[in-house]
């Protein structure tokens, strides 16, 4: 349950390519993962834009649990300047179960090699126009014609990186509010029959999330030490995945200041996210 939720919210992959030197980091941070009141793990996220290649890059690493319950995930996803998918590599380890997905996109088609416990399967499928990798949802909302606005509804179709499936989803943006003294939009997300709340500032930085009905939540924190809470991590693995051990300082929580509008490429996105429509907000939203 924890692993499925974290995959939807934001995936141990060993990559040989170094960090692209032309990339501008849009966001980098450490989040702690809680189950109820218990701190069970951490997430490391980075979003960047390679100005030379005109590509968005999403990288994350997740670790939860200890011993036989330990699970890890990583993701390296690449999209073009309009956030159309180019490729992604996903890996998960849960106990003795291993899973890897290596997917590439070309001319509206996806070709993916899925390996589970050493058994491989190839997936080839047509990708409907406007479909994107779910990890880039917030940036699609930011780059849509109307941008990220309160009391709007975004309907979309996205690829779930953890299983290469395509699902329809919806993001219902509530009014701007305060969360830990930061101004955020409260967004009710529905994707793959799961619902979760995310608290996102005007730059698209996810301050916190709450998976409704599961007790699993995440919270962006100011340091790696606070997120990891003594849990071990491999510096070699992080250097391979991220090009170095992330500092986690490229976000408003670590910097301790109010957000400024994000400097995203100016290309307007028309296809991936439908034009926002006024959202009907319930009198009492779940998870408050």
Coordinates of C-alpha atoms in Angstrom, one line a residue:
X1 CA 0.0 0.0 0.0
X2 CA 2.8 2.4 0.9
X3 CA 4.7 1.7 -2.3
X4 CA 1.6 2.0 -4.5
X5 CA 0.7 5.3 -2.9
X6 CA 4.2 6.8 -3.2
X7 CA 4.4 5.9 -6.8
X8 CA 1.2 7.7 -7.5
X9 CA 2.3 10.7 -5.5
X10 CA 5.4 11.3 -7.2
X11 CA 10.4 5.3 -7.9
X12 CA 16.8 1.4 -6.9
X13 CA 17.8 2.2 -10.5
X14 CA 21.5 2.2 -11.5
X15 CA 22.1 4.6 -14.3
X16 CA 25.3 5.2 -16.1
X17 CA 24.6 8.7 -17.4
X18 CA 26.0 11.6 -15.2
X19 CA 23.9 14.6 -14.1
X20 CA 23.5 16.9 -17.1
X21 CA 25.6 20.0 -16.5
X22 CA 23.2 22.2 -18.4
X23 CA 20.2 21.4 -16.2
X24 CA 18.6 24.0 -14.0
X25 CA 17.2 22.6 -10.8
X26 CA 13.6 23.6 -10.4
X27 CA 13.1 21.7 -7.1
X28 CA 15.1 19.4 -4.9
X29 CA 14.1 18.3 -1.4
X30 CA 13.8 15.6 1.2
X31 CA 10.5 14.5 2.6
X32 CA 9.7 12.3 5.6
X33 CA 7.2 9.5 5.2
X34 CA 4.8 8.8 8.1
X35 CA 2.3 6.0 8.8
X36 CA 0.0 7.6 11.3
X37 CA 2.3 9.2 13.8
X38 CA 5.2 6.8 13.0
X39 CA 8.1 8.0 10.8
X40 CA 8.7 5.1 8.4
X41 CA 10.9 6.4 5.6
X42 CA 11.9 9.2 3.3
X43 CA 11.7 10.5 -0.2
X44 CA 14.3 12.4 -2.2
X45 CA 12.9 14.4 -5.1
X46 CA 14.5 16.5 -7.8
X47 CA 13.0 18.2 -10.9
X48 CA 15.2 20.0 -13.4
X49 CA 15.1 21.5 -16.9
X50 CA 17.9 20.9 -19.4
X51 CA 18.0 24.1 -21.4
X52 CA 20.3 22.7 -24.0
X53 CA 18.2 19.6 -24.8
X54 CA 14.9 21.4 -23.8
X55 CA 13.9 18.5 -21.6
X56 CA 12.4 18.1 -18.2
X57 CA 13.9 15.5 -15.8
X58 CA 12.3 14.0 -12.8
X59 CA 14.4 11.9 -10.4
X60 CA 13.3 10.4 -7.1
X61 CA 14.4 7.8 -4.5
X62 CA 12.1 6.3 -1.8
X63 CA 12.9 4.1 1.1
X64 CA 10.4 2.8 3.7
X65 CA 10.5 0.2 6.4
X66 CA 13.3 -1.9 7.9
X67 CA 14.6 -5.4 7.5
X68 CA 12.0 -7.7 5.9
X69 CA 9.5 -4.9 5.4
X70 CA 12.1 -2.6 3.7
X71 CA 11.1 -1.3 0.3
X72 CA 13.0 1.0 -2.1
X73 CA 12.0 2.7 -5.3
X74 CA 13.6 5.0 -7.8
X75 CA 12.6 6.8 -11.0
X76 CA 14.4 8.7 -13.7
X77 CA 11.9 10.2 -16.2
X78 CA 12.5 12.5 -19.1
X79 CA 10.0 14.6 -21.0
X80 CA 10.3 17.2 -23.8
X81 CA 9.7 21.0 -23.3
X82 CA 5.9 20.4 -23.7
X83 CA 6.2 17.5 -21.2
X84 CA 5.5 14.8 -23.8
X85 CA 7.2 11.5 -22.6
X86 CA 10.6 10.6 -23.9
X87 CA 11.8 7.8 -21.6
X88 CA 11.8 6.6 -18.0
X89 CA 13.6 3.9 -15.9
X90 CA 11.9 2.6 -12.8
X91 CA 13.1 0.1 -10.2
X92 CA 11.6 -1.2 -7.0
X93 CA 12.8 -3.7 -4.3
X94 CA 10.3 -5.1 -1.8
X95 CA 11.6 -7.9 0.3
X96 CA 12.7 -10.5 -2.3
X97 CA 10.7 -9.0 -5.1
X98 CA 12.5 -6.9 -7.7
X99 CA 10.9 -5.0 -10.6
X100 CA 12.4 -2.9 -13.3
X101 CA 10.8 -1.0 -16.2
X102 CA 12.8 0.6 -19.0
X103 CA 10.4 2.5 -21.3
X104 CA 11.0 4.7 -24.4
X105 CA 8.5 6.7 -26.4
X106 CA 8.6 7.6 -30.1
X107 CA 6.0 8.8 -32.6
X108 CA 3.1 8.2 -30.2
X109 CA 4.1 4.7 -29.1
X110 CA 5.6 3.3 -25.9
X111 CA 8.0 0.4 -25.9
X112 CA 8.7 -0.9 -22.4
X113 CA 10.7 -3.8 -21.1
X114 CA 9.3 -5.0 -17.7
X115 CA 11.3 -7.4 -15.6
X116 CA 9.9 -9.0 -12.4
X117 CA 12.2 -11.3 -10.4
X118 CA 14.2 -11.9 -13.5
X119 CA 11.3 -12.7 -15.8
X120 CA 11.0 -10.2 -18.6
X121 CA 8.0 -9.0 -20.7
X122 CA 7.9 -6.5 -23.5
X123 CA 5.1 -4.0 -23.7
X124 CA 4.3 -2.1 -26.9
X125 CA 1.3 0.2 -26.9
X126 CA -0.1 3.3 -28.6
X127 CA -0.1 6.4 -26.4
X128 CA -3.2 8.6 -26.8
X129 CA -2.4 12.2 -27.7
X130 CA -1.9 14.3 -24.6
X131 CA -0.8 11.4 -22.4
X132 CA 2.1 12.2 -20.1
X133 CA 4.2 10.7 -17.3
X134 CA 2.3 11.1 -14.0
X135 CA 5.4 12.4 -12.2
X136 CA 5.1 15.7 -14.2
X137 CA 1.5 16.5 -13.3
X138 CA 2.2 19.6 -11.3
X139 CA 4.4 21.1 -14.0
X140 CA 1.7 20.4 -16.6
X141 CA -0.8 22.3 -14.4
X142 CA 1.7 25.2 -14.1
X143 CA 2.3 25.3 -17.8
X144 CA -1.3 25.0 -18.9
X145 CA -3.0 28.0 -20.4
X146 CA -4.6 29.0 -17.1
X147 CA -1.8 27.9 -14.8
X148 CA -2.3 26.6 -11.3
X149 CA -5.5 28.4 -10.0
X150 CA -7.7 27.9 -7.0
X151 CA -11.2 26.4 -7.5
X152 CA -10.4 24.7 -10.8
X153 CA -10.6 21.2 -12.0
X154 CA -8.0 19.5 -14.2
X155 CA -8.8 16.2 -16.0
X156 CA -6.0 14.3 -17.5
X157 CA -4.7 10.9 -18.8
X158 CA -1.3 9.8 -17.5
X159 CA 1.1 6.9 -17.4
X160 CA 1.7 5.3 -14.0
X161 CA 5.5 4.7 -14.0
X162 CA 5.3 1.8 -11.6
X163 CA 3.4 -0.5 -14.0
X164 CA 3.4 1.3 -17.4
X165 CA -0.4 1.5 -17.4
X166 CA -2.4 4.5 -18.6
X167 CA -5.2 5.8 -16.4
X168 CA -7.5 8.8 -16.3
X169 CA -7.2 11.2 -13.4
X170 CA -8.5 14.4 -11.9
X171 CA -7.0 17.2 -9.8
X172 CA -9.4 19.4 -7.9
X173 CA -7.7 22.6 -6.8
X174 CA -9.1 24.2 -3.7
X175 CA -8.7 27.7 -2.3
X176 CA -5.2 29.0 -1.3
X177 CA -4.6 28.4 2.4
X178 CA -1.7 28.2 4.9
X179 CA 0.2 25.1 5.7
X180 CA 3.0 25.3 8.2
X181 CA 3.1 29.1 7.5
X182 CA 3.5 28.5 3.8
X183 CA 0.8 29.6 1.3
X184 CA -0.4 26.5 -0.6
X185 CA -3.2 25.2 -2.8
X186 CA -4.9 22.2 -1.4
X187 CA -5.4 19.7 -4.2
X188 CA -7.6 16.6 -4.2
X189 CA -6.0 14.1 -6.6
X190 CA -7.7 11.0 -8.0
X191 CA -5.6 8.6 -10.0
X192 CA -5.8 4.8 -10.4
X193 CA -8.8 4.6 -8.0
X194 CA -6.8 6.2 -5.3
X195 CA -7.4 9.6 -3.7
X196 CA -4.8 11.7 -2.0
X197 CA -4.4 15.3 -0.9
X198 CA -1.4 17.4 -1.8
X199 CA -0.4 20.8 -0.6
X200 CA 1.4 22.7 -3.4
X201 CA 2.7 26.2 -3.5
X202 CA 2.6 28.5 -6.5
X203 CA 6.0 27.3 -7.7
X204 CA 4.7 23.7 -7.9
X205 CA 6.6 22.6 -4.8
X206 CA 4.8 19.8 -2.9
X207 CA 4.9 20.7 0.8
X208 CA 2.9 17.7 2.1
X209 CA 0.6 14.9 1.0
X210 CA -2.0 12.6 2.6
X211 CA -3.2 9.4 1.1
X212 CA -6.9 9.3 2.1
X213 CA -7.9 6.2 4.1
X214 CA -4.4 4.8 4.4
X215 CA -2.7 6.8 7.1
X216 CA 0.3 7.4 4.9
X217 CA 1.5 10.9 4.6
X218 CA 4.6 12.8 3.5
X219 CA 6.0 16.2 4.6
X220 CA 8.8 18.2 3.0
X221 CA 11.5 19.0 5.6
X222 CA 14.5 21.3 5.8
X223 CA 17.3 18.7 6.0
X224 CA 18.3 15.2 5.0
X225 CA 18.9 14.3 8.6
X226 CA 15.3 15.1 9.5
X227 CA 13.9 13.1 6.6
X228 CA 16.1 10.0 7.0
X229 CA 15.8 9.9 10.8
X230 CA 18.8 7.6 11.2
X231 CA 17.9 5.3 8.3
X232 CA 20.9 4.3 6.2
X233 CA 21.4 5.2 2.5
X234 CA 24.0 4.4 -0.1
X235 CA 26.0 7.4 -1.2
X236 CA 27.2 5.4 -4.2
X237 CA 23.7 4.7 -5.3
X238 CA 22.6 8.3 -4.8
X239 CA 25.6 9.7 -6.7
X240 CA 24.8 7.3 -9.6
X241 CA 21.1 8.2 -9.7
X242 CA 21.4 11.9 -9.0
X243 CA 25.0 12.7 -10.1
X244 CA 25.8 13.5 -6.5
X245 CA 24.3 13.2 -3.0
X246 CA 21.4 15.8 -3.1
X247 CA 21.6 18.6 -0.6
X248 CA 17.8 19.1 -0.6
X249 CA 18.2 22.9 -0.4
X250 CA 16.3 23.9 -3.5
X251 CA 12.8 24.4 -2.0
X252 CA 11.0 27.0 0.2
X253 CA 11.1 24.8 3.4
X254 CA 14.9 24.4 3.4
X255 CA 15.3 28.1 2.5
X256 CA 12.7 29.2 5.0
X257 CA 11.1 31.8 2.8
X258 CA 8.0 32.5 0.8
X259 CA 7.9 31.1 -2.8
X260 CA 8.4 33.2 -5.9
X261 CA 6.8 32.2 -9.2
X262 CA 8.7 29.4 -10.9
X263 CA 10.8 30.2 -14.0
X264 CA 9.5 27.6 -16.4
X265 CA 9.9 27.6 -20.2
X266 CA 7.2 29.8 -21.8
X267 CA 5.8 27.2 -24.2
X268 CA 2.1 26.9 -23.5
X269 CA 0.7 23.4 -23.1
X270 CA -2.6 22.7 -24.8
X271 CA -3.0 18.9 -25.1
X272 CA -2.0 17.1 -21.9
X273 CA -4.3 18.9 -19.5
X274 CA -7.8 20.0 -20.4
X275 CA -8.7 23.6 -19.8
X276 CA -9.6 24.1 -16.2
X277 CA -13.2 24.4 -15.3
X278 CA -14.7 25.9 -12.1
X279 CA -14.6 23.3 -9.4
X280 CA -17.4 22.6 -7.0
X281 CA -15.8 22.4 -3.5
X282 CA -17.5 20.3 -0.8
X283 CA -18.3 22.2 2.3
X284 CA -16.0 19.9 4.3
X285 CA -13.1 18.4 2.4
X286 CA -11.6 15.0 3.6
X287 CA -8.3 14.8 5.3
X288 CA -8.3 18.2 6.9

